[in-house]
């Protein structure tokens, strides 16, 4: 599903965030990207979503070479990926329902289908009864779940998440990760960036550690 | 079918959403709309004014009076006879004799040369006839002038239309100036709306970012702003129309009084249906254009090159 080959990313500032990253993520896999703050986790995910372009190397997403996707096709490419952000990126002036509906409306789905999918997604994250409220009325953990609902509402085959538990306490974090695990069980490919080693020790998943701008494959934990 | 329906309903939703957003901040947005309205009303109002004057002046030329100065040798009896004869013509409504003695008195009273004239021994003024044509086309009138000029008692015929011609060329010039004002203020409207939209874009940067991140195309992001621009311009058009009708209402009764003085039943002409539509359309179009420029300049995507 995701294939990186000798990928480097140097920002305009001159900072080299990634230098020679190579890895492969199979369809249906779930993997964590770890590494300390500043290791390049966000950068790696941004290359997948075409929020940034690599300065060298090849990134394939779903067998598609992302360097061949012209700027005007990027929105359509992104619609196939569910993206979850550490800071949720919810719109405070729209209801929870409207936030989750946003990507579906952008894809101009018919209204009945939009409602159906939004409710299904909100149901999966356990927030169905909050659909009319503003995101501001929710706790951080709940807001994060709205962000997750928005990412999965369009039923993407690939979901990437950048520190989805960054602001949450351990219990809530575990709950979120269990949610991801459930998505994975129905076939969604997931790539999750986090610096929370203790948390991911609880899952029997691949772990890619970013170190000095390179990916080091860590042994799978046995998922205690 | 259903695709077209969804496409149209999306546009309709954007249009309504943009209007709702404008009404959410009524005061500030109303000021913008009034400014745009004034900028649209000015050239449109000038145009209305010029077209009123030129319509009015069309009837002036044919209605202008002649003055015939008779030869000094013509006496009062003959002059009276001439006046009566001329009045018989079908193309003449009225012929009045201005007696030379009477003319001298009037001239002394009004010209300011009173004392100088008193020292003259003889009256230097001839008898004169003032001829009011029945009207009709300009060629009818000049035919009449030729006939009058042909009389042997005639010394000079004066048709006072030179000022009408002058007025015409002034109006031509005025129309050119109005054209220039129209273009300049059109740019002004585009700039005002462009700037308003720029501020809106700044205020909604977060929303734009999120929409792009979840796969919104540039067109999708741009569309609400284009509709906002349209509404600002359209609202300005409505303000302009109201302004023009308001001003016409204010000047209507003095204008009618003036027309009556000139024996005319002239009524001011406002905007007709087409002109009203054009003003609204122009407003909307300029708004759209201003928004298109603003979005093109300020929605430079966060997308990678
Ligand atoms: N837009 C940017 N411009 C310049 N440098 C950046 C930019 N984004 C990230 N960086 C730098 O790249 C490095 C990796 O950042 P990031 O990918 O955000 O790491 P992580 O998500 O692992 O904390 C950091 O040193 C960061 O300062
Ligand atoms: Mg990061």
Coordinates of C-alpha atoms and ligand atoms in Angstrom, one line a residue:
Chain A
X1 CA 0.0 0.0 0.0
X2 CA 2.8 2.4 0.9
X3 CA 6.3 2.0 -0.5
X4 CA 9.2 4.4 0.2
X5 CA 12.4 4.0 -1.6
X6 CA 15.4 6.0 -0.6
X7 CA 13.2 9.0 0.2
X8 CA 14.9 12.3 1.3
X9 CA 13.2 15.5 2.3
X10 CA 15.1 18.7 2.8
X11 CA 13.0 21.7 3.8
X12 CA 13.6 25.1 2.2
X13 CA 15.2 26.2 5.5
X14 CA 17.9 23.7 4.7
X15 CA 16.9 21.3 7.5
X16 CA 17.1 17.7 6.3
X17 CA 14.1 16.0 7.9
X18 CA 14.4 12.6 6.1
X19 CA 17.5 11.2 4.4
X20 CA 17.1 7.9 2.7
X21 CA 13.9 6.4 4.1
X22 CA 12.9 3.0 2.6
X23 CA 10.1 0.8 3.8
X24 CA 7.1 -1.1 2.6
X25 CA 3.7 -1.3 4.1
X26 CA 1.4 -4.1 2.8
X27 CA -2.3 -3.6 2.2
X28 CA -4.2 -4.4 5.4
X29 CA -1.2 -3.8 7.7
X30 CA -1.1 -1.6 10.7
X31 CA 2.2 0.0 11.7
X32 CA 3.5 2.6 14.0
X33 CA 6.2 5.2 13.2
X34 CA 8.1 6.2 16.3
X35 CA 10.9 8.4 17.2
X36 CA 11.5 11.5 19.3
X37 CA 10.0 14.9 18.5
X38 CA 11.7 16.3 15.5
X39 CA 12.6 12.9 14.1
X40 CA 10.6 13.4 11.0
X41 CA 7.4 11.5 11.7
X42 CA 5.1 14.3 10.6
X43 CA 7.2 14.9 7.5
X44 CA 6.9 11.2 6.5
X45 CA 3.1 11.3 6.7
X46 CA 3.0 14.6 4.9
X47 CA 4.8 13.0 2.0
X48 CA 2.2 10.3 1.8
X49 CA -0.7 12.8 1.8
X50 CA 1.2 15.0 -0.7
X51 CA 1.2 17.9 1.8
X52 CA 4.9 18.0 1.0
X53 CA 6.9 16.6 -1.8
X54 CA 10.1 14.5 -1.4
X55 CA 13.3 16.1 -2.5
X56 CA 14.5 12.7 -3.7
X57 CA 13.5 9.1 -3.8
X58 CA 10.1 7.5 -4.7
X59 CA 6.9 7.3 -2.8
X60 CA 4.3 4.9 -4.0
X61 CA 0.8 5.0 -2.5
X62 CA -1.5 2.2 -3.7
X63 CA 1.0 1.5 -6.5
X64 CA 0.7 5.1 -7.7
X65 CA 3.9 7.1 -7.9
X66 CA 3.0 10.3 -6.1
X67 CA 5.6 12.3 -8.0
X68 CA 3.4 11.8 -11.1
X69 CA 0.4 13.3 -9.5
X70 CA 0.0 16.9 -10.7
X71 CA -1.0 19.6 -8.3
X72 CA -4.6 19.8 -9.5
X73 CA -5.1 16.1 -9.0
X74 CA -3.9 16.2 -5.4
X75 CA -7.4 16.9 -3.9
X76 CA -8.8 13.8 -5.6
X77 CA -5.8 11.7 -4.4
X78 CA -6.3 12.9 -0.9
X79 CA -10.0 11.9 -0.9
X80 CA -8.8 8.3 -0.9
X81 CA -6.8 8.7 2.3
X82 CA -8.1 9.3 5.8
X83 CA -5.9 11.7 7.6
X84 CA -6.0 12.2 11.4
X85 CA -4.2 15.2 12.9
X86 CA -2.8 15.7 16.4
X87 CA -4.7 19.0 16.8
X88 CA -7.9 17.4 15.3
X89 CA -8.4 20.3 12.8
X90 CA -12.1 20.5 13.4
X91 CA -14.1 23.5 12.4
X92 CA -15.5 25.2 15.6
X93 CA -18.3 26.9 13.8
X94 CA -19.8 23.8 12.3
X95 CA -21.6 21.0 14.1
X96 CA -20.0 17.7 14.7
X97 CA -22.2 16.2 12.0
X98 CA -21.1 18.9 9.5
X99 CA -17.5 18.3 10.4
X100 CA -17.7 14.6 9.7
X101 CA -19.8 15.3 6.6
X102 CA -17.2 17.7 5.1
X103 CA -15.1 15.2 3.1
X104 CA -18.3 13.5 1.8
X105 CA -19.8 16.7 0.7
X106 CA -16.6 17.6 -1.1
X107 CA -16.8 14.3 -2.9
X108 CA -20.4 15.4 -3.8
X109 CA -22.1 12.3 -2.4
X110 CA -25.9 12.4 -2.4
X111 CA -27.4 13.8 0.8
X112 CA -29.0 10.6 2.0
X113 CA -25.7 8.7 1.6
X114 CA -23.9 11.5 3.4
X115 CA -26.2 11.2 6.5
X116 CA -25.9 7.5 6.5
X117 CA -22.1 7.4 6.4
X118 CA -21.7 10.3 8.9
X119 CA -24.0 8.5 11.4
X120 CA -22.2 5.2 10.8
X121 CA -18.8 6.8 11.4
X122 CA -20.0 8.7 14.5
X123 CA -21.5 5.4 15.8
X124 CA -18.1 3.7 15.4
X125 CA -16.4 6.3 17.6
X126 CA -19.3 6.3 20.1
X127 CA -20.4 9.9 19.5
X128 CA -23.7 9.4 17.6
X129 CA -25.8 11.3 20.1
X130 CA -23.5 14.4 19.9
X131 CA -24.0 15.0 16.2
X132 CA -25.7 18.4 16.6
X133 CA -23.3 19.9 19.1
X134 CA -20.3 22.1 18.4
X135 CA -16.9 20.4 18.7
X136 CA -16.1 22.9 21.4
X137 CA -18.5 21.3 23.7
X138 CA -16.5 18.1 23.7
X139 CA -13.5 17.0 25.6
X140 CA -10.1 16.6 23.8
X141 CA -10.5 12.9 23.6
X142 CA -14.0 13.2 22.1
X143 CA -12.7 15.8 19.7
X144 CA -10.0 13.5 18.6
X145 CA -12.7 10.8 18.0
X146 CA -14.7 13.3 15.8
X147 CA -11.5 13.8 13.8
X148 CA -11.2 10.0 13.4
X149 CA -14.9 9.7 12.4
X150 CA -14.2 12.3 9.7
X151 CA -11.2 10.4 8.4
X152 CA -13.1 7.1 8.1
X153 CA -16.4 8.5 7.0
X154 CA -15.5 8.2 3.3
X155 CA -14.3 4.6 4.0
X156 CA -10.7 5.0 2.8
X157 CA -8.5 2.0 2.3
X158 CA -5.6 3.9 3.9
X159 CA -5.7 5.9 7.1
X160 CA -2.7 7.9 8.4
X161 CA -2.6 9.4 11.8
X162 CA -0.1 11.9 13.2
X163 CA 0.2 11.6 17.0
X164 CA -3.5 10.9 17.4
X165 CA -3.1 10.4 21.2
X166 CA -0.6 13.2 21.7
X167 CA -2.8 15.2 24.0
X168 CA -4.6 12.3 25.7
X169 CA -4.2 10.5 29.0
X170 CA -3.1 6.8 28.9
X171 CA -6.6 5.3 29.2
X172 CA -8.0 7.5 26.4
X173 CA -5.0 6.8 24.3
X174 CA -5.4 3.1 24.6
X175 CA -9.1 3.4 23.7
X176 CA -8.2 5.3 20.5
X177 CA -5.6 2.7 19.6
X178 CA -8.1 -0.1 20.1
X179 CA -10.4 1.8 17.8
X180 CA -7.7 1.8 15.1
X181 CA -7.2 -1.9 15.7
X182 CA -10.8 -2.5 15.0
X183 CA -10.6 -0.6 11.7
X184 CA -7.6 -2.7 10.8
X185 CA -9.6 -5.8 11.5
X186 CA -12.0 -4.8 8.7
X187 CA -9.2 -4.4 6.3
X188 CA -8.1 -0.7 6.6
X189 CA -4.4 -0.1 6.2
X190 CA -3.1 2.2 9.0
X191 CA 0.1 4.1 9.6
X192 CA 0.2 5.8 12.9
X193 CA 2.9 8.2 14.1
X194 CA 3.5 8.4 17.8
X195 CA 6.3 8.9 20.3
X196 CA 4.5 7.0 23.0
X197 CA 6.5 3.7 23.1
X198 CA 4.8 2.4 26.2
X199 CA 1.4 2.6 24.4
X200 CA 2.5 0.8 21.3
X201 CA 4.1 -1.9 23.3
X202 CA 0.6 -3.1 24.0
X203 CA 0.0 -3.9 20.3
X204 CA 1.4 -6.6 18.2
X205 CA 2.2 -4.4 15.2
X206 CA 5.1 -3.4 13.1
X207 CA 7.2 -0.5 14.4
X208 CA 9.3 1.7 12.3
X209 CA 11.6 3.9 14.2
X210 CA 12.9 7.1 12.7
X211 CA 16.5 7.7 13.6
X212 CA 18.8 10.3 12.0
X213 CA 16.4 10.6 9.1
X214 CA 16.3 6.9 8.4
X215 CA 13.8 4.2 9.2
X216 CA 14.9 1.3 11.4
X217 CA 12.5 -1.6 11.7
X218 CA 12.0 -2.6 15.3
X219 CA 11.0 -6.0 16.5
X220 CA 7.3 -6.5 17.0
X221 CA 6.3 -6.5 20.6
X222 CA 4.2 -9.4 21.6
X223 CA 1.2 -7.2 22.4
X224 CA 0.9 -7.7 26.1
Chain B
X1 CA -29.4 13.5 -14.2
X2 CA -28.8 13.1 -10.5
X3 CA -25.2 14.3 -11.0
X4 CA -26.5 17.5 -12.5
X5 CA -29.0 17.8 -9.7
X6 CA -26.3 17.4 -7.1
X7 CA -24.0 19.8 -8.9
X8 CA -26.8 22.5 -9.1
X9 CA -27.8 21.9 -5.5
X10 CA -24.2 22.3 -4.4
X11 CA -24.1 25.7 -6.2
X12 CA -27.4 26.7 -4.8
X13 CA -26.2 25.8 -1.3
X14 CA -23.0 27.8 -1.8
X15 CA -25.1 30.8 -3.0
X16 CA -27.4 30.6 0.1
X17 CA -24.5 30.0 2.5
X18 CA -22.6 33.0 1.1
X19 CA -25.7 35.2 1.6
X20 CA -26.2 33.9 5.1
X21 CA -22.6 34.7 6.0
X22 CA -23.0 38.2 4.8
X23 CA -26.2 38.7 6.8
X24 CA -24.4 37.4 9.9
X25 CA -22.4 40.6 10.2
X26 CA -25.0 43.1 8.9
X27 CA -23.4 46.4 9.9
X28 CA -19.9 46.0 8.5
X29 CA -21.1 44.2 5.3
X30 CA -23.9 46.7 4.8
X31 CA -21.3 49.5 4.8
X32 CA -19.3 47.7 2.1
X33 CA -22.5 47.2 0.1
X34 CA -23.4 50.9 0.4
X35 CA -19.9 52.0 -0.8
X36 CA -20.3 49.7 -3.8
X37 CA -23.8 51.0 -4.4
X38 CA -22.6 54.6 -4.5
X39 CA -19.8 53.7 -6.8
X40 CA -22.3 52.0 -9.1
X41 CA -25.0 54.7 -8.7
X42 CA -22.6 57.5 -9.7
X43 CA -21.9 56.5 -13.3
X44 CA -25.4 55.1 -13.8
X45 CA -27.0 58.3 -12.4
X46 CA -24.8 60.5 -14.6
X47 CA -25.9 58.5 -17.5
X48 CA -29.6 58.9 -16.6
X49 CA -29.0 62.7 -16.3
X50 CA -27.3 63.0 -19.6
X51 CA -29.9 61.0 -21.4
X52 CA -32.7 63.1 -19.8
X53 CA -31.0 66.3 -21.0
X54 CA -30.4 65.0 -24.5
X55 CA -34.0 63.7 -24.8
X56 CA -35.2 67.1 -23.7
X57 CA -32.9 68.9 -26.1
X58 CA -34.2 67.0 -29.1
X59 CA -37.4 68.9 -28.9
X60 CA -35.8 72.3 -28.3
X61 CA -34.2 72.7 -31.7
X62 CA -37.4 72.4 -33.6
X63 CA -39.2 74.6 -31.2
X64 CA -36.7 77.4 -31.3
X65 CA -38.0 80.8 -32.3
X66 CA -36.7 82.8 -35.3
X67 CA -36.0 86.5 -35.1
X68 CA -36.4 88.4 -38.4
X69 CA -34.8 91.8 -38.5
X70 CA -36.5 93.8 -41.2
X71 CA -34.9 96.4 -43.4
X72 CA -34.8 99.9 -41.9
X73 CA -36.9 101.0 -44.8
X74 CA -39.9 98.9 -43.7
X75 CA -42.5 100.9 -41.8
X76 CA -44.8 99.7 -39.1
X77 CA -47.9 99.1 -41.3
X78 CA -45.9 96.9 -43.6
X79 CA -44.3 95.1 -40.7
X80 CA -47.7 94.4 -39.2
X81 CA -48.9 93.1 -42.6
X82 CA -45.9 90.8 -42.8
X83 CA -46.5 89.4 -39.4
X84 CA -50.1 88.6 -40.3
X85 CA -49.1 87.0 -43.6
X86 CA -46.4 84.9 -42.0
X87 CA -48.8 83.7 -39.3
X88 CA -51.0 82.3 -42.1
X89 CA -48.4 79.7 -42.9
X90 CA -49.1 76.2 -41.6
X91 CA -45.6 75.8 -40.3
X92 CA -45.8 78.9 -38.2
X93 CA -47.7 79.0 -34.9
X94 CA -47.3 82.6 -34.1
X95 CA -45.6 85.7 -35.4
X96 CA -45.2 88.7 -33.2
X97 CA -44.0 92.2 -34.2
X98 CA -41.5 93.9 -32.0
X99 CA -42.0 97.5 -32.8
X100 CA -38.7 99.4 -33.1
X101 CA -39.8 102.1 -30.7
X102 CA -40.8 99.4 -28.2
X103 CA -37.5 97.6 -28.8
X104 CA -35.5 100.7 -28.1
X105 CA -37.3 101.2 -24.8
X106 CA -36.6 97.6 -23.8
X107 CA -33.1 97.8 -24.9
X108 CA -32.5 101.0 -23.0
X109 CA -34.0 99.4 -19.9
X110 CA -32.2 96.1 -20.0
X111 CA -29.0 96.6 -21.9
X112 CA -27.2 99.0 -19.5
X113 CA -26.5 101.3 -22.4
X114 CA -29.6 103.4 -21.5
X115 CA -27.9 106.8 -21.2
X116 CA -25.6 106.3 -24.2
X117 CA -28.6 105.5 -26.3
X118 CA -30.5 108.5 -25.1
X119 CA -27.9 110.8 -26.7
X120 CA -28.6 109.2 -30.1
X121 CA -30.8 111.3 -32.3
X122 CA -32.3 108.4 -34.3
X123 CA -33.5 105.0 -33.3
X124 CA -30.9 102.5 -34.7
X125 CA -33.2 99.5 -34.3
X126 CA -35.3 98.0 -37.1
X127 CA -38.7 96.4 -36.7
X128 CA -38.4 92.8 -35.8
X129 CA -40.6 89.7 -36.0
X130 CA -40.5 86.8 -33.7
X131 CA -41.6 83.7 -35.4
X132 CA -42.6 80.5 -33.5
X133 CA -42.6 77.5 -35.8
X134 CA -45.2 74.8 -35.2
X135 CA -42.4 72.4 -34.7
X136 CA -41.7 69.3 -36.7
X137 CA -38.4 68.0 -38.0
X138 CA -35.3 70.0 -38.3
X139 CA -35.5 70.1 -42.1
X140 CA -39.0 71.6 -41.9
X141 CA -37.7 74.3 -39.8
X142 CA -34.7 75.1 -42.0
X143 CA -37.1 75.2 -45.0
X144 CA -39.1 77.9 -43.2
X145 CA -35.9 79.8 -42.5
X146 CA -35.1 79.8 -46.2
X147 CA -38.5 81.1 -47.1
X148 CA -38.3 83.9 -44.6
X149 CA -34.8 84.8 -45.7
X150 CA -36.1 85.0 -49.2
X151 CA -38.5 87.9 -48.4
X152 CA -37.3 91.2 -49.8
X153 CA -38.0 93.0 -46.5
X154 CA -35.8 90.7 -44.6
X155 CA -32.5 92.0 -43.4
X156 CA -31.4 89.1 -41.2
X157 CA -32.9 85.9 -40.0
X158 CA -31.6 84.5 -36.8
X159 CA -32.4 81.0 -35.7
X160 CA -31.2 80.5 -32.2
X161 CA -30.2 76.9 -32.3
X162 CA -26.5 77.4 -32.0
X163 CA -26.7 76.9 -28.2
X164 CA -28.6 73.7 -28.8
X165 CA -25.8 72.4 -31.0
X166 CA -23.3 73.5 -28.4
X167 CA -25.3 71.7 -25.8
X168 CA -25.3 68.6 -28.0
X169 CA -21.5 68.5 -28.2
X170 CA -21.2 69.2 -24.5
X171 CA -23.5 66.2 -23.9
X172 CA -21.3 64.1 -26.3
X173 CA -18.3 65.1 -24.2
X174 CA -20.2 64.4 -21.0
X175 CA -21.0 60.9 -22.2
X176 CA -17.3 60.2 -22.9
X177 CA -16.5 61.5 -19.4
X178 CA -19.2 59.3 -18.0
X179 CA -17.7 56.3 -19.8
X180 CA -14.4 57.0 -18.2
X181 CA -15.9 57.5 -14.8
X182 CA -17.8 54.2 -15.3
X183 CA -14.6 52.3 -16.1
X184 CA -12.7 53.9 -13.2
X185 CA -15.5 53.2 -10.7
X186 CA -15.9 49.7 -12.1
X187 CA -12.2 49.1 -11.1
X188 CA -13.0 50.7 -7.8
X189 CA -15.8 48.2 -7.2
X190 CA -13.6 45.3 -8.1
X191 CA -10.9 46.6 -5.7
X192 CA -13.3 47.1 -2.8
X193 CA -14.8 43.7 -3.3
X194 CA -11.5 42.1 -3.8
X195 CA -10.2 43.6 -0.6
X196 CA -13.4 42.5 1.3
X197 CA -12.9 39.0 0.0
X198 CA -9.2 39.1 0.9
X199 CA -10.2 39.8 4.5
X200 CA -12.7 37.0 4.4
X201 CA -10.1 34.6 3.2
X202 CA -7.8 35.7 6.0
X203 CA -10.6 35.2 8.5
X204 CA -11.3 31.7 7.2
X205 CA -7.7 30.5 6.8
X206 CA -8.3 27.5 9.2
X207 CA -11.4 26.4 7.3
X208 CA -9.6 26.7 4.0
X209 CA -6.7 24.6 5.3
X210 CA -9.0 21.9 6.6
X211 CA -11.1 21.7 3.4
X212 CA -7.9 21.3 1.4
X213 CA -6.5 18.6 3.8
X214 CA -9.7 16.5 3.4
X215 CA -9.6 16.7 -0.4
X216 CA -11.4 20.0 -1.3
X217 CA -10.3 21.1 -4.7
X218 CA -9.3 24.7 -5.4
X219 CA -12.6 25.2 -7.1
X220 CA -14.5 23.9 -4.0
X221 CA -12.5 26.3 -1.8
X222 CA -13.0 29.2 -4.1
X223 CA -16.6 28.9 -4.9
X224 CA -18.1 30.3 -1.6
X225 CA -15.9 33.4 -2.0
X226 CA -17.0 33.9 -5.5
X227 CA -20.6 33.8 -4.4
X228 CA -19.8 36.3 -1.6
X229 CA -18.3 38.6 -4.2
X230 CA -21.4 38.2 -6.3
X231 CA -23.7 39.1 -3.4
X232 CA -21.7 42.2 -2.5
X233 CA -21.9 43.4 -6.1
X234 CA -25.5 42.5 -6.5
X235 CA -26.4 44.2 -3.2
X236 CA -24.4 47.2 -4.4
X237 CA -26.6 47.1 -7.5
X238 CA -29.7 47.2 -5.5
X239 CA -28.4 50.1 -3.4
X240 CA -27.5 52.0 -6.6
X241 CA -31.0 51.5 -8.1
X242 CA -32.6 52.7 -4.9
X243 CA -30.3 55.7 -4.8
X244 CA -31.1 56.7 -8.4
X245 CA -34.8 56.4 -7.9
X246 CA -34.5 58.3 -4.6
X247 CA -32.6 61.2 -6.3
X248 CA -35.1 61.2 -9.2
X249 CA -37.9 61.4 -6.7
X250 CA -36.3 64.4 -5.0
X251 CA -35.7 66.4 -8.2
X252 CA -38.9 65.3 -10.0
X253 CA -41.2 68.1 -8.9
X254 CA -38.7 71.0 -9.4
X255 CA -37.9 69.5 -12.8
X256 CA -41.6 69.4 -13.7
X257 CA -42.0 73.0 -12.6
X258 CA -39.1 73.9 -14.9
X259 CA -40.6 72.0 -17.8
X260 CA -43.9 73.8 -17.3
X261 CA -42.1 77.1 -17.6
X262 CA -41.0 76.1 -21.0
X263 CA -44.5 74.9 -22.0
X264 CA -43.3 71.3 -21.9
X265 CA -44.9 68.3 -20.3
X266 CA -41.5 66.6 -20.1
X267 CA -41.1 64.0 -17.4
X268 CA -37.8 62.7 -16.0
X269 CA -36.9 59.3 -17.3
X270 CA -35.5 56.9 -14.7
X271 CA -34.1 53.4 -15.3
X272 CA -36.0 51.1 -17.6
X273 CA -36.3 47.4 -16.9
X274 CA -33.3 46.5 -19.0
X275 CA -31.1 49.1 -17.4
X276 CA -32.2 47.9 -14.0
X277 CA -31.3 44.4 -14.9
X278 CA -28.0 45.6 -16.3
X279 CA -27.1 47.5 -13.2
X280 CA -27.8 44.4 -11.1
X281 CA -25.9 42.2 -13.5
X282 CA -23.0 44.5 -13.7
X283 CA -22.8 44.7 -9.9
X284 CA -22.9 40.9 -9.6
X285 CA -20.3 40.5 -12.4
X286 CA -17.9 43.0 -10.9
X287 CA -18.3 41.3 -7.5
X288 CA -17.6 38.0 -9.0
X289 CA -14.5 39.4 -10.8
X290 CA -13.2 41.1 -7.7
X291 CA -13.6 37.8 -5.8
X292 CA -12.0 35.8 -8.6
X293 CA -8.9 38.1 -8.5
X294 CA -8.7 38.0 -4.7
X295 CA -9.0 34.2 -4.6
X296 CA -6.5 33.7 -7.4
X297 CA -4.0 35.9 -5.4
X298 CA -4.7 34.7 -1.9
X299 CA -5.7 31.1 -2.2
X300 CA -2.2 30.1 -3.3
X301 CA -2.3 26.6 -2.1
X302 CA -0.4 25.1 0.7
X303 CA 0.1 22.3 -1.8
X304 CA 3.6 21.3 -2.7
X305 CA 5.1 22.2 -6.1
Ligands
LIG1 N1 7.8 23.2 7.1 C1 9.0 23.0 7.6 N2 10.0 23.9 7.3 C2 11.2 23.7 7.8 N3 11.6 22.7 8.6 C3 10.6 21.9 9.0 C4 9.3 22.0 8.6 N4 8.5 21.0 9.1 C5 9.4 20.3 9.9 N5 10.6 20.8 9.8 C6 11.8 20.3 10.5 O1 12.0 19.0 10.1 C7 12.3 18.1 11.2 C8 11.3 17.0 11.4 O2 10.1 17.6 11.7 P1 8.8 16.7 11.9 O3 8.6 15.9 10.7 O4 7.7 17.6 12.3 O5 9.1 15.7 13.1 P2 8.2 15.0 14.2 O6 6.8 14.9 13.6 O7 8.9 13.6 14.3 O8 8.3 15.7 15.5 C9 12.3 19.0 12.5 O9 13.7 19.4 12.7 C10 11.5 20.2 12.0 O10 12.0 21.4 12.7
LIG2 MG1 5.1 15.7 14.4

